[in-house]
mmCIF file of C-alpha atoms in Angstrom:
data_model
loop_
_atom_site.group_PDB
_atom_site.id
_atom_site.type_symbol
_atom_site.label_atom_id
_atom_site.label_comp_id
_atom_site.label_asym_id
_atom_site.label_seq_id
_atom_site.Cartn_x
_atom_site.Cartn_y
_atom_site.Cartn_z
ATOM 1 C CA UNK A 20 -158.292 22.574 -9.668
ATOM 2 C CA UNK A 21 -154.568 23.039 -9.865
ATOM 3 C CA UNK A 22 -154.784 25.611 -7.068
ATOM 4 C CA UNK A 23 -156.425 23.017 -4.801
ATOM 5 C CA UNK A 24 -153.516 20.603 -5.123
ATOM 6 C CA UNK A 25 -150.916 23.351 -4.727
ATOM 7 C CA UNK A 26 -152.037 24.078 -1.161
ATOM 8 C CA UNK A 27 -152.287 20.493 0.168
ATOM 9 C CA UNK A 28 -149.995 19.249 2.898
ATOM 10 C CA UNK A 29 -149.465 15.750 4.325
ATOM 11 C CA UNK A 30 -152.257 15.958 6.964
ATOM 12 C CA UNK A 31 -154.605 17.335 4.300
ATOM 13 C CA UNK A 32 -153.960 14.334 2.055
ATOM 14 C CA UNK A 33 -154.775 11.962 4.921
ATOM 15 C CA UNK A 34 -157.994 13.837 5.678
ATOM 16 C CA UNK A 35 -159.184 14.400 2.103
ATOM 17 C CA UNK A 36 -158.460 10.962 0.639
ATOM 18 C CA UNK A 37 -159.188 8.401 3.383
ATOM 19 C CA UNK A 38 -160.748 5.987 0.891
ATOM 20 C CA UNK A 39 -157.326 5.360 -0.633
ATOM 21 C CA UNK A 40 -156.168 4.013 2.755
ATOM 22 C CA UNK A 41 -159.063 1.571 2.891
ATOM 23 C CA UNK A 42 -158.004 0.100 -0.430
ATOM 24 C CA UNK A 43 -154.548 -0.691 0.876
ATOM 25 C CA UNK A 44 -154.170 -3.573 3.323
ATOM 26 C CA UNK A 45 -150.983 -3.402 5.359
ATOM 27 C CA UNK A 46 -149.382 -0.502 7.202
ATOM 28 C CA UNK A 47 -146.194 -0.876 5.177
ATOM 29 C CA UNK A 48 -148.091 -0.504 1.931
ATOM 30 C CA UNK A 49 -149.951 2.489 3.383
ATOM 31 C CA UNK A 50 -146.710 4.198 4.359
ATOM 32 C CA UNK A 51 -145.192 3.473 0.949
ATOM 33 C CA UNK A 52 -148.320 4.797 -0.752
ATOM 34 C CA UNK A 53 -148.233 7.986 1.321
ATOM 35 C CA UNK A 54 -144.552 8.440 0.458
ATOM 36 C CA UNK A 55 -145.318 8.137 -3.264
ATOM 37 C CA UNK A 56 -148.433 10.291 -2.939
ATOM 38 C CA UNK A 57 -146.522 13.085 -1.212
ATOM 39 C CA UNK A 58 -143.759 12.857 -3.851
ATOM 40 C CA UNK A 59 -146.352 13.085 -6.640
ATOM 41 C CA UNK A 60 -148.042 15.971 -4.870
ATOM 42 C CA UNK A 61 -144.707 17.798 -4.665
ATOM 43 C CA UNK A 62 -144.119 17.248 -8.402
ATOM 44 C CA UNK A 63 -147.681 18.392 -9.144
ATOM 45 C CA UNK A 64 -147.280 21.551 -7.042
ATOM 46 C CA UNK A 65 -143.990 22.411 -8.749
ATOM 47 C CA UNK A 66 -145.656 21.997 -12.145
ATOM 48 C CA UNK A 67 -148.220 24.699 -11.315
ATOM 49 C CA UNK A 68 -146.026 27.174 -9.409
ATOM 50 C CA UNK A 69 -145.855 30.691 -10.797
ATOM 51 C CA UNK A 70 -142.244 31.307 -11.697
ATOM 52 C CA UNK A 71 -142.935 34.330 -13.874
ATOM 53 C CA UNK A 72 -142.268 32.440 -17.103
ATOM 54 C CA UNK A 73 -145.593 30.585 -17.208
ATOM 55 C CA UNK A 74 -147.699 33.463 -15.923
ATOM 56 C CA UNK A 75 -149.344 33.919 -19.331
ATOM 57 C CA UNK A 76 -150.420 30.268 -19.491
ATOM 58 C CA UNK A 77 -154.003 29.749 -18.334
ATOM 59 C CA UNK A 78 -154.210 27.210 -15.548
ATOM 60 C CA UNK A 79 -157.064 24.703 -15.656
ATOM 61 C CA UNK A 80 -160.006 25.576 -13.414
ATOM 62 C CA UNK A 81 -161.827 22.219 -13.333
ATOM 63 C CA UNK A 82 -160.843 18.593 -12.857
ATOM 64 C CA UNK A 83 -161.771 17.745 -16.449
ATOM 65 C CA UNK A 84 -159.563 20.540 -17.772
ATOM 66 C CA UNK A 85 -156.739 19.314 -15.512
ATOM 67 C CA UNK A 86 -156.770 15.669 -16.696
ATOM 68 C CA UNK A 87 -154.834 16.244 -19.958
ATOM 69 C CA UNK A 88 -151.977 17.766 -17.931
ATOM 70 C CA UNK A 89 -151.535 14.572 -15.877
ATOM 71 C CA UNK A 90 -148.502 12.686 -17.075
ATOM 72 C CA UNK A 91 -147.321 9.177 -16.280
ATOM 73 C CA UNK A 92 -145.136 10.714 -13.578
ATOM 74 C CA UNK A 93 -148.181 11.349 -11.341
ATOM 75 C CA UNK A 94 -150.422 8.258 -11.780
ATOM 76 C CA UNK A 95 -152.061 8.509 -8.336
ATOM 77 C CA UNK A 96 -153.109 12.120 -8.867
ATOM 78 C CA UNK A 97 -154.431 11.154 -12.298
ATOM 79 C CA UNK A 98 -156.436 8.323 -10.696
ATOM 80 C CA UNK A 99 -157.849 10.680 -8.059
ATOM 81 C CA UNK A 100 -158.840 13.201 -10.735
ATOM 82 C CA UNK A 101 -160.509 10.467 -12.808
ATOM 83 C CA UNK A 102 -162.501 9.316 -9.778
ATOM 84 C CA UNK A 103 -163.387 12.905 -8.928
ATOM 85 C CA UNK A 104 -164.642 13.672 -12.444
ATOM 86 C CA UNK A 105 -166.836 10.577 -12.615
ATOM 87 C CA UNK A 106 -168.550 11.024 -9.256
ATOM 88 C CA UNK A 107 -172.011 12.553 -9.561
ATOM 89 C CA UNK A 108 -172.454 15.931 -7.935
ATOM 90 C CA UNK A 109 -175.980 15.129 -6.790
ATOM 91 C CA UNK A 110 -178.445 12.280 -6.935
ATOM 92 C CA UNK A 111 -180.799 14.284 -9.139
ATOM 93 C CA UNK A 112 -180.216 12.222 -12.287
ATOM 94 C CA UNK A 113 -180.993 8.799 -10.745
ATOM 95 C CA UNK A 114 -184.001 10.237 -8.917
ATOM 96 C CA UNK A 115 -185.247 11.820 -12.130
ATOM 97 C CA UNK A 116 -184.869 8.453 -13.860
ATOM 98 C CA UNK A 117 -186.986 6.645 -11.274
ATOM 99 C CA UNK A 118 -189.700 9.297 -11.209
ATOM 100 C CA UNK A 119 -189.844 9.266 -15.011
ATOM 101 C CA UNK A 120 -190.281 5.509 -15.036
ATOM 102 C CA UNK A 121 -193.122 5.857 -12.526
ATOM 103 C CA UNK A 122 -194.877 8.327 -14.810
ATOM 104 C CA UNK A 123 -194.377 6.193 -17.896
ATOM 105 C CA UNK A 124 -195.345 2.894 -16.330
ATOM 106 C CA UNK A 125 -199.002 3.688 -15.749
ATOM 107 C CA UNK A 126 -201.867 1.225 -15.768
ATOM 108 C CA UNK A 127 -202.661 1.976 -19.409
ATOM 109 C CA UNK A 128 -199.081 1.297 -20.496
ATOM 110 C CA UNK A 129 -198.452 -1.791 -18.404
ATOM 111 C CA UNK A 130 -198.532 -3.952 -21.533
ATOM 112 C CA UNK A 131 -195.881 -1.863 -23.278
ATOM 113 C CA UNK A 132 -192.850 -3.757 -24.514
ATOM 114 C CA UNK A 133 -189.567 -3.266 -22.686
ATOM 115 C CA UNK A 134 -187.910 -1.812 -25.779
ATOM 116 C CA UNK A 135 -190.538 0.912 -26.206
ATOM 117 C CA UNK A 136 -190.518 1.713 -22.479
ATOM 118 C CA UNK A 137 -186.734 2.152 -22.532
ATOM 119 C CA UNK A 138 -186.959 4.413 -25.578
ATOM 120 C CA UNK A 139 -189.670 6.595 -24.041
ATOM 121 C CA UNK A 140 -187.779 6.766 -20.756
ATOM 122 C CA UNK A 141 -184.567 7.894 -22.478
ATOM 123 C CA UNK A 142 -186.412 10.551 -24.470
ATOM 124 C CA UNK A 143 -188.172 11.855 -21.362
ATOM 125 C CA UNK A 144 -185.106 11.792 -19.096
ATOM 126 C CA UNK A 145 -182.741 13.479 -21.551
ATOM 127 C CA UNK A 146 -185.088 16.132 -22.884
ATOM 128 C CA UNK A 147 -183.980 19.703 -22.478
ATOM 129 C CA UNK A 148 -186.543 21.961 -20.886
ATOM 130 C CA UNK A 149 -186.042 25.595 -21.731
ATOM 131 C CA UNK A 150 -187.662 27.803 -19.124
ATOM 132 C CA UNK A 151 -188.013 31.451 -19.988
ATOM 133 C CA UNK A 152 -187.378 33.951 -17.212
ATOM 134 C CA UNK A 153 -190.103 36.231 -18.528
ATOM 135 C CA UNK A 154 -192.673 33.415 -18.300
ATOM 136 C CA UNK A 155 -191.729 32.806 -14.668
ATOM 137 C CA UNK A 156 -191.990 36.508 -13.831
ATOM 138 C CA UNK A 157 -195.355 36.809 -15.598
ATOM 139 C CA UNK A 158 -196.742 33.724 -13.821
ATOM 140 C CA UNK A 159 -195.553 35.052 -10.484
ATOM 141 C CA UNK A 160 -197.039 38.503 -11.149
ATOM 142 C CA UNK A 161 -200.439 37.042 -12.131
ATOM 143 C CA UNK A 162 -200.813 35.178 -8.853
ATOM 144 C CA UNK A 163 -202.560 36.743 -5.882
ATOM 145 C CA UNK A 164 -200.508 38.511 -3.198
ATOM 146 C CA UNK A 165 -198.805 36.051 -0.899
ATOM 147 C CA UNK A 166 -199.150 38.067 2.313
ATOM 148 C CA UNK A 167 -202.469 38.596 4.027
ATOM 149 C CA UNK A 168 -203.371 42.212 4.602
ATOM 150 C CA UNK A 169 -204.810 42.283 8.101
ATOM 151 C CA UNK A 170 -205.095 46.056 8.368
ATOM 152 C CA UNK A 171 -206.814 48.280 5.830
ATOM 153 C CA UNK A 172 -204.264 51.053 5.297
ATOM 154 C CA UNK A 173 -206.531 53.046 2.994
ATOM 155 C CA UNK A 174 -208.482 54.581 5.948
#
């Protein structure tokens, strides 16, 4: 994560973080923000430069690992990292929640209380499924061949 910020330049900041411009209203505020953002970015890059002395220190590889290194000197970078770490990577979790509720809310359970439904939904959504690789290989091997043999090669 630190490597990403080390290689950013002014046009990159404009391209990568356009949502920050939408938050700001006037052009003067935008220019001031960009001035502060570029100053913070310069401080952040200098913090992670290899000067030979800190070469033994492990640099953080993820945004979550990088957050503790954000000081009050770089509040905008800290805000961007916080936003980045809270954004979902995919929509799989919300979709899984809705499909689980569909399965739980069947005709037979339509009279279930809201409290019980929420409890069952949480248990079902957060369960950990452990899938064994050997089971997958065995299931795949037991199935019939997937390609049709149009020519009898035994003749």
